[in-house]
Amino acid sequence: MNKIITFLFVILVLNVSLINCQYGTPTFKIDNSPTLQLVKQYNQSQIYSLSSSGYEKPIIIANLTGTHYEMGFAAGYLMAQEAYENYNVMVGAVLPKTWEKDAFEKFLDWQWNDYLSKQITQNYLDEIQGYSDGAIASGFTQLGKTIERGVVISSFPGDPTENIEYLLRNELLGGFSDYLIRIDRLDVLSKIKEIISNQEEEDTTRSSKGLQCSHFSTWGDKTFNGDMFNGRNLDWLNGSGISNNKLITFYNPVGQYSHAAIGFAGLIGAIVGISSKGIFVAESDNDSVKVTFDGFAWSMRLRYIMENAANIEEAVSLWESTNNTMGMCHSLASATEASTAEHPAFALETMKGYTAFFSDNDPNEHYIYTDPKTGEQTQMGYPLDNAVYRTNHGYDETIRQNEWEPAIPNGDSWTRYMLFYNTFSYYTASNTTISELQAINITSILGNKHSIQDIYSSPAPFYDCTNAWMGYNIISSTFHFASNKMFVAFEEGFGQQRICAACGTYVEVDLTPFFGPF
């Protein structure tokens, strides 16, 4: 029987430039004893169900072993139906309302064929081919280009629908036109031009919708035993149905490091993950004006780092040897080096052709914002010892100059950044050591729990699960590698019965059966 404990958000006294108030409300649950059961297997790979009373349908655990082709083949053989279901759900969620599915898929194919597939490493191309071959071998013939199209959809920053429409209107129409001519689809080209010509002037902007993700790492004198704790929130495509096939994949590639990726069936990259060497990776959006898909698809790049890096130095080196696509923030951290490396974790701010690395207590994070109208100055950056954290804006000068929507005082991204700072500061001031509960609490607080259409300049909504069905948060995860554990919450349910991940149940996942003792 599952033992689930309900916790309250820690009551914080918020200070610095935020409102001095106290907030506390019923929130997340933790299931420390879910049931793991073998469902099926193919050669060296297995599918397990992870059952928790916090979820109507079990979480899928895929344990894939072999060459990349063999892992892909097993995934396709065992999960093609779920991958195909989720792809169609994603397309339904992001398809611009005036588009036809065929035109949209041609756009995805163009981005894959001419850009993303060019810099992705051969082993992942082999894995994708294996996925297709495995699906066919299982008797499922509908998969088609589902996997590579899923990589493209997940590679878009912010809200995919708005960004696709904006980029076509303003930057990519010429290249897409050439592609459609090349593949002799003038019918699609005619339709696209008609759609664009009918767009109203006010629709040519990009909004901050979808910019709600966050991640952190903390260690040293802030934590239990000096262990590293990591967290990540994904706020994206809420209520779309993609969470019907919740998935945690353990990849065990021959000759490389095992690694776990949390996500959904049909997405083979790492939205967030950790490796058997304790390398933690995560992402949050930060749209820039310099955009390209001529780089390493970020979700596959994070897997590439996990399976090849043994330490933080190697993780940084691998990052620097590969190319960015567009504006994002990332985390790279090494849990096994929390007490030995000078800088065991970094926050990365990226855009096309440029990455800025920030260690803990980095002086470059002490950014002072000057109001262009009043001249009033506000400190925007608050770095700390033994912690790195990011939401959806940057602090590097070059990054700030190229952000699509620069952060301002009391803006949504900065409000959430300050939630990190205030939470860490509260624990320090109260002599509270961050352990698993506190780390989950930090993660949960940052998850979006209300309508993402609202821009929050107050921390209050982040402590309130009253309207959790509206929250954009669909994955909320916390990692304690020193104890071989991670805690994963997904959105659950539909409509007004839906619960966003950060207000739901964090299921404890024991890494030992998949990574082994270390």
XYZ file of C-alpha atoms in Angstrom:
518
model
C 0.000 0.000 0.000
C 1.377 3.377 -0.952
C 2.277 5.754 1.843
C 1.580 9.309 0.747
C 2.214 12.260 3.008
C 0.747 15.694 2.361
C 2.943 18.708 3.035
C 2.403 22.430 3.277
C 4.476 25.027 1.527
C 7.067 26.354 3.919
C 5.845 29.669 5.293
C 8.351 32.257 4.182
C 8.817 35.817 5.272
C 9.513 37.413 1.913
C 11.866 40.345 1.970
C 14.280 42.364 -0.182
C 12.115 44.059 -2.831
C 9.112 41.744 -2.601
C 6.082 42.247 -0.410
C 6.600 41.409 3.272
C 3.879 38.810 3.713
C 3.433 35.255 4.893
C 1.892 32.596 2.730
C 1.094 29.001 3.570
C -1.359 26.634 1.936
C -1.928 22.889 1.463
C 0.075 21.696 -1.491
C 2.164 18.778 -2.663
C 2.243 15.159 -1.531
C 5.148 12.731 -1.462
C 4.746 9.030 -2.217
C 7.788 7.273 -0.753
C 6.656 3.754 -1.629
C 5.230 3.443 -5.143
C 4.919 -0.013 -6.688
C 7.335 -0.989 -9.470
C 6.229 -3.894 -11.651
C 7.664 -5.449 -14.816
C 5.165 -5.214 -17.673
C 7.030 -6.456 -20.753
C 10.488 -6.731 -22.217
C 12.384 -7.025 -25.468
C 15.894 -8.494 -25.428
C 17.842 -6.504 -22.799
C 15.212 -3.774 -22.400
C 12.166 -3.633 -20.151
C 9.005 -1.644 -19.562
C 7.889 -1.245 -15.949
C 4.842 0.382 -14.434
C 5.328 2.657 -11.444
C 2.014 2.830 -9.620
C 1.093 5.508 -7.111
C -2.288 6.361 -5.652
C -1.503 9.927 -6.677
C -2.047 8.909 -10.305
C -4.889 7.045 -11.975
C -2.594 5.534 -14.593
C 0.897 4.209 -13.742
C 3.996 6.088 -14.820
C 5.853 4.203 -17.559
C 9.445 3.295 -16.736
C 11.472 2.324 -19.805
C 14.831 0.694 -19.103
C 16.659 0.557 -22.440
C 19.994 -1.209 -22.894
C 22.263 -1.728 -25.898
C 23.662 0.280 -28.767
C 21.703 3.394 -29.639
C 20.055 1.562 -32.503
C 19.139 -1.325 -30.171
C 17.740 1.048 -27.534
C 15.689 2.811 -30.196
C 14.474 -0.489 -31.614
C 13.359 -1.671 -28.182
C 11.596 1.632 -27.501
C 9.756 1.430 -30.814
C 8.896 -2.215 -30.295
C 7.575 -1.603 -26.782
C 6.091 1.920 -26.923
C 5.195 2.873 -30.512
C 1.484 3.230 -29.772
C 2.095 5.553 -26.819
C 4.598 7.622 -28.808
C 2.159 8.032 -31.689
C -0.686 9.004 -29.355
C 1.441 11.663 -27.709
C 2.683 13.051 -31.017
C -0.870 13.620 -32.210
C -1.726 15.250 -28.898
C 1.278 17.586 -29.244
C 0.350 18.515 -32.801
C -3.194 19.228 -31.706
C -1.880 21.471 -28.931
C 0.622 23.494 -30.963
C -0.912 23.506 -34.466
C -1.601 27.155 -35.379
C -5.367 27.519 -35.698
C -5.337 28.521 -39.381
C -2.952 25.754 -40.454
C -3.651 22.325 -41.848
C -1.784 19.396 -40.315
C -0.039 18.535 -43.590
C 1.447 22.026 -43.924
C 2.557 22.015 -40.298
C 4.264 18.646 -40.670
C 6.075 19.851 -43.775
C 7.393 22.739 -41.693
C 8.620 20.289 -39.033
C 10.227 18.092 -41.694
C 12.018 21.100 -43.198
C 13.461 22.115 -39.846
C 14.603 18.546 -39.220
C 15.990 17.774 -42.676
C 17.784 21.061 -43.309
C 18.856 22.007 -39.784
C 18.491 19.875 -36.650
C 19.485 16.569 -38.254
C 22.748 18.093 -39.501
C 24.359 18.573 -36.085
C 22.779 15.789 -34.089
C 25.287 12.970 -33.593
C 25.058 9.768 -35.615
C 24.209 7.610 -32.615
C 20.934 9.508 -32.126
C 20.108 9.230 -35.814
C 20.666 5.495 -35.383
C 18.382 5.508 -32.349
C 15.623 7.262 -34.277
C 15.958 4.756 -37.115
C 15.830 1.959 -34.564
C 12.638 3.396 -33.095
C 10.991 3.309 -36.514
C 12.235 -0.199 -37.273
C 11.148 -1.476 -33.862
C 7.661 -0.070 -34.306
C 7.293 -1.823 -37.654
C 8.639 -5.073 -36.201
C 5.971 -4.901 -33.495
C 3.273 -4.558 -36.148
C 2.713 -0.826 -35.622
C 3.020 0.855 -39.013
C 1.694 4.372 -38.302
C 4.725 5.838 -36.543
C 6.276 7.430 -39.632
C 8.314 10.531 -38.759
C 6.780 10.875 -35.310
C 10.063 10.802 -33.370
C 12.039 13.365 -35.366
C 9.013 15.654 -35.545
C 8.733 15.388 -31.773
C 12.349 16.528 -31.456
C 11.532 19.605 -33.556
C 8.397 20.524 -31.590
C 10.211 20.232 -28.268
C 13.079 22.370 -29.595
C 10.952 25.498 -29.982
C 11.369 28.054 -27.211
C 8.420 29.438 -25.291
C 5.032 28.798 -26.842
C 5.567 26.719 -30.022
C 2.449 27.989 -31.797
C 3.267 31.670 -31.427
C 6.937 31.180 -32.216
C 6.299 29.152 -35.377
C 3.893 31.769 -36.714
C 6.199 34.638 -35.791
C 9.308 33.048 -37.294
C 7.552 32.251 -40.553
C 6.155 35.744 -40.917
C 9.364 37.510 -40.036
C 12.390 35.287 -40.638
C 11.884 31.841 -42.138
C 9.392 32.142 -44.990
C 12.065 32.330 -47.680
C 13.815 29.153 -46.558
C 10.553 27.258 -46.092
C 9.413 28.350 -49.553
C 12.623 26.999 -51.077
C 12.127 23.690 -49.251
C 8.535 23.301 -50.454
C 9.602 24.041 -54.026
C 12.393 21.481 -53.679
C 10.003 18.739 -52.576
C 7.384 19.815 -55.141
C 4.704 20.878 -52.655
C 3.587 24.122 -54.260
C 0.095 23.482 -52.901
C 1.398 23.796 -49.353
C 3.429 26.881 -50.270
C 0.339 28.566 -51.680
C -1.604 27.787 -48.503
C 1.183 29.117 -46.247
C 1.416 32.383 -48.165
C -2.346 32.771 -47.963
C -2.270 32.211 -44.203
C 0.502 34.734 -43.678
C -1.119 37.375 -45.864
C -4.285 37.086 -43.804
C -2.522 37.620 -40.490
C -3.498 40.836 -38.801
C -0.822 43.367 -37.939
C -1.310 42.995 -34.192
C -0.573 39.290 -34.389
C 3.060 39.771 -35.427
C 4.432 39.932 -31.900
C 5.685 37.183 -29.643
C 4.408 37.001 -26.096
C 5.971 35.576 -22.961
C 3.437 32.739 -22.859
C 5.252 29.507 -22.064
C 8.141 31.267 -20.316
C 7.573 29.747 -16.894
C 10.200 27.015 -16.424
C 12.817 27.044 -13.674
C 15.729 25.022 -12.269
C 18.263 25.073 -9.447
C 21.163 23.276 -7.782
C 22.300 23.703 -4.175
C 24.967 22.042 -2.016
C 27.620 22.609 0.641
C 26.768 24.479 3.836
C 23.160 24.901 2.716
C 22.367 21.182 2.586
C 22.235 17.913 4.505
C 25.735 16.387 4.592
C 26.766 18.951 1.984
C 24.931 16.828 -0.614
C 23.786 18.366 -3.865
C 20.067 18.740 -4.506
C 18.624 19.732 -7.892
C 15.180 20.719 -9.102
C 13.398 21.524 -12.359
C 9.910 22.674 -13.399
C 8.458 22.259 -16.886
C 5.537 24.596 -17.601
C 4.379 23.676 -21.110
C 1.300 22.398 -23.018
C -0.856 22.047 -19.914
C -3.970 19.930 -20.186
C -3.068 18.805 -23.701
C -3.291 15.080 -22.928
C 0.435 14.454 -23.325
C 0.576 13.420 -19.662
C -1.628 10.433 -20.386
C 1.634 8.636 -21.197
C 3.995 9.797 -18.463
C 7.468 8.398 -18.995
C 10.792 8.066 -17.221
C 13.450 6.551 -19.474
C 16.681 4.994 -18.286
C 19.167 4.786 -21.145
C 22.050 2.338 -20.764
C 24.143 2.824 -23.929
C 27.018 0.447 -24.570
C 30.325 2.063 -23.650
C 28.715 5.237 -22.269
C 27.149 6.364 -19.006
C 23.620 5.413 -18.038
C 21.241 8.331 -17.655
C 17.622 9.060 -16.796
C 15.351 11.408 -18.744
C 11.960 12.506 -17.440
C 9.300 13.291 -20.014
C 6.547 11.746 -22.080
C 6.265 8.914 -24.587
C 7.448 9.974 -28.033
C 10.000 12.509 -26.769
C 13.436 10.903 -26.795
C 15.417 13.882 -25.532
C 15.990 14.995 -21.952
C 13.672 17.699 -20.661
C 15.471 17.152 -17.374
C 17.678 14.319 -16.245
C 20.571 12.904 -14.283
C 23.258 10.379 -15.144
C 24.863 7.499 -13.286
C 27.811 9.858 -12.758
C 25.567 12.407 -11.051
C 25.515 14.864 -13.954
C 22.298 16.894 -13.726
C 20.898 18.789 -16.732
C 17.906 21.091 -17.164
C 16.506 23.877 -19.368
C 14.275 26.934 -19.218
C 13.310 29.275 -22.041
C 14.724 32.746 -22.605
C 13.767 33.797 -26.122
C 16.422 35.784 -27.959
C 16.341 37.830 -31.135
C 19.096 35.615 -32.559
C 17.354 32.383 -33.531
C 18.538 29.349 -35.455
C 17.866 25.628 -35.629
C 21.319 25.156 -37.124
C 22.645 23.618 -33.925
C 22.379 20.633 -31.596
C 18.723 20.130 -30.588
C 18.821 21.075 -26.921
C 17.002 18.031 -25.520
C 19.339 15.662 -27.387
C 22.333 17.780 -26.421
C 21.470 17.317 -22.747
C 21.399 13.557 -23.240
C 24.711 13.768 -25.083
C 26.283 15.456 -22.074
C 24.818 12.997 -19.573
C 26.032 9.942 -21.428
C 29.544 11.280 -22.095
C 30.534 13.439 -19.102
C 32.061 11.946 -15.958
C 32.446 15.285 -14.174
C 31.582 18.969 -14.405
C 34.734 19.830 -16.357
C 33.832 17.315 -19.052
C 30.203 18.500 -19.086
C 31.277 22.098 -19.705
C 33.780 20.996 -22.351
C 31.121 18.997 -24.198
C 28.794 21.976 -24.109
C 31.456 24.262 -25.531
C 32.246 21.813 -28.341
C 28.632 21.794 -29.600
C 26.419 24.575 -30.982
C 23.462 26.455 -29.496
C 20.213 26.939 -31.338
C 18.353 29.767 -29.632
C 17.914 31.659 -26.396
C 17.596 29.463 -23.317
C 18.912 29.004 -19.800
C 20.397 25.673 -18.766
C 21.810 23.916 -15.722
C 24.883 21.711 -15.664
C 25.810 20.210 -12.295
C 27.856 17.344 -10.870
C 26.388 15.868 -7.689
C 29.435 13.701 -6.998
C 31.705 16.756 -6.901
C 29.695 18.847 -4.451
C 32.589 18.856 -1.973
C 35.556 18.548 -4.346
C 35.061 20.787 -7.383
C 35.616 24.523 -7.109
C 32.393 25.030 -9.042
C 30.269 21.843 -9.150
C 27.344 23.575 -10.877
C 26.749 26.264 -13.475
C 23.810 28.232 -14.801
C 24.146 28.719 -18.557
C 22.596 31.589 -20.503
C 22.575 30.910 -24.229
C 21.628 32.172 -27.654
C 22.831 31.524 -31.187
C 26.639 31.459 -31.135
C 27.068 32.481 -27.504
C 26.998 30.973 -23.992
C 27.599 32.713 -20.664
C 28.502 30.498 -17.681
C 27.618 31.505 -14.120
C 28.963 29.744 -11.039
C 27.569 30.205 -7.541
C 27.945 33.713 -6.084
C 29.103 34.970 -9.462
C 29.751 38.747 -9.342
C 28.446 39.066 -12.911
C 24.994 38.242 -11.570
C 24.907 41.512 -9.569
C 22.973 43.312 -12.285
C 21.490 46.741 -11.544
C 18.494 47.721 -13.676
C 17.988 51.399 -14.507
C 14.481 52.483 -15.436
C 14.794 54.255 -18.821
C 12.016 56.702 -17.917
C 12.689 57.571 -14.289
C 16.326 56.625 -13.828
C 15.363 54.607 -10.744
C 17.775 51.750 -10.073
C 16.838 48.252 -8.890
C 19.150 45.374 -8.075
C 17.974 42.454 -10.231
C 20.574 39.788 -9.506
C 21.140 38.118 -6.145
C 23.779 35.378 -6.431
C 24.457 33.124 -3.447
C 27.165 30.776 -2.265
C 26.519 27.087 -2.994
C 23.452 27.650 -5.159
C 22.721 28.435 -8.800
C 19.230 29.081 -10.123
C 17.471 30.451 -13.176
C 13.992 31.200 -14.452
C 13.507 32.875 -17.868
C 15.885 35.802 -18.080
C 19.618 36.331 -18.127
C 22.259 38.427 -16.381
C 25.094 38.382 -18.884
C 25.272 41.734 -20.704
C 25.329 40.208 -24.200
C 22.397 37.945 -23.364
C 20.400 40.847 -21.925
C 21.000 42.942 -25.026
C 19.581 40.180 -27.223
C 16.644 38.984 -25.119
C 13.289 39.160 -26.811
C 11.630 40.378 -23.637
C 14.219 41.717 -21.158
C 13.408 41.228 -17.494
C 12.176 44.180 -15.473
C 11.636 44.688 -11.729
C 8.497 42.906 -10.527
C 8.127 41.136 -13.871
C 7.062 37.497 -13.843
C 10.474 35.915 -14.440
C 12.154 38.156 -11.885
C 9.402 37.475 -9.321
C 10.145 33.769 -9.641
C 13.915 34.327 -9.533
C 13.378 36.191 -6.255
C 11.348 33.256 -4.947
C 14.524 31.202 -5.285
C 16.620 33.837 -3.557
C 14.142 34.401 -0.734
C 13.606 30.697 -0.120
C 17.332 29.992 0.112
C 17.773 33.073 2.306
C 14.931 31.969 4.585
C 16.461 28.540 5.116
C 19.830 30.105 5.896
C 18.380 32.672 8.305
C 16.319 30.036 10.120
C 19.260 27.592 10.322
C 17.254 25.085 8.302
C 19.350 22.521 6.472
C 18.037 21.720 3.011
C 17.248 18.038 2.737
C 14.813 16.158 0.523
C 11.635 17.785 1.858
C 13.055 21.293 1.621
C 14.411 20.673 -1.884
C 11.023 19.399 -3.051
C 9.420 22.421 -1.420
C 11.701 24.782 -3.358
C 10.862 22.979 -6.583
C 7.132 22.997 -5.904
C 6.960 26.688 -5.011
C 8.400 27.705 -8.397
C 5.907 25.695 -10.490
C 3.142 27.683 -12.207
C -0.151 27.013 -10.391
C -2.498 29.492 -12.065
C -3.292 30.638 -15.586
C -0.143 31.388 -17.541
C -2.037 34.184 -19.251
C -1.508 36.165 -16.055
C 1.819 37.846 -15.408
C 2.661 37.716 -11.732
C 4.369 40.592 -9.953
C 3.572 39.120 -6.532
C 4.754 35.816 -5.047
C 1.311 35.013 -3.607
C 0.036 32.818 -6.504
C 3.027 30.499 -6.174
C 1.884 29.489 -2.675
C -1.704 28.845 -3.692
C -3.058 25.619 -5.202
C -6.689 26.762 -5.202
C -6.804 26.881 -9.004
C -4.278 24.111 -9.604
C -6.283 22.882 -12.593
C -5.219 26.026 -14.470
C -1.508 25.754 -13.674
C 0.875 25.375 -16.591
C 3.263 23.144 -14.638
C 3.298 19.608 -16.082
C 6.564 18.190 -14.669
C 8.134 19.069 -11.335
C 11.164 17.035 -10.279
C 13.743 17.019 -7.493
C 16.986 15.037 -7.358
C 19.103 13.761 -4.459
C 21.772 11.737 -6.188
C 23.777 10.997 -3.032
C 20.820 8.895 -1.863
C 20.158 7.489 -5.338
C 16.726 9.126 -5.420
C 14.642 11.429 -7.504
C 11.130 12.699 -6.811
C 8.923 13.227 -9.852
C 5.502 14.850 -10.155
C 3.407 15.070 -13.325
C 0.187 16.903 -14.078
C -2.802 14.625 -13.538
C -6.372 14.670 -14.819
C -8.327 16.890 -17.180
C -10.488 19.982 -17.015
C -11.288 21.344 -13.583
C -10.300 18.010 -12.044
C -6.777 18.472 -13.341
C -3.951 19.059 -10.835
C -0.768 20.715 -12.032
C 2.404 18.819 -11.178
C 3.673 21.178 -8.475
C 0.416 20.755 -6.515
C 0.291 16.999 -6.998
C 2.183 13.915 -5.876
C 5.968 13.649 -6.014
C 6.732 9.970 -6.535
C 10.022 8.727 -5.124
C 12.021 6.850 -7.761
C 14.848 4.612 -6.591
C 17.715 4.870 -9.071
C 19.516 1.811 -7.698
C 17.844 -0.857 -9.891
C 18.771 1.124 -12.989
C 22.070 2.816 -12.106
C 23.167 0.332 -9.460
C 24.895 1.255 -6.207
C 27.736 3.716 -6.519
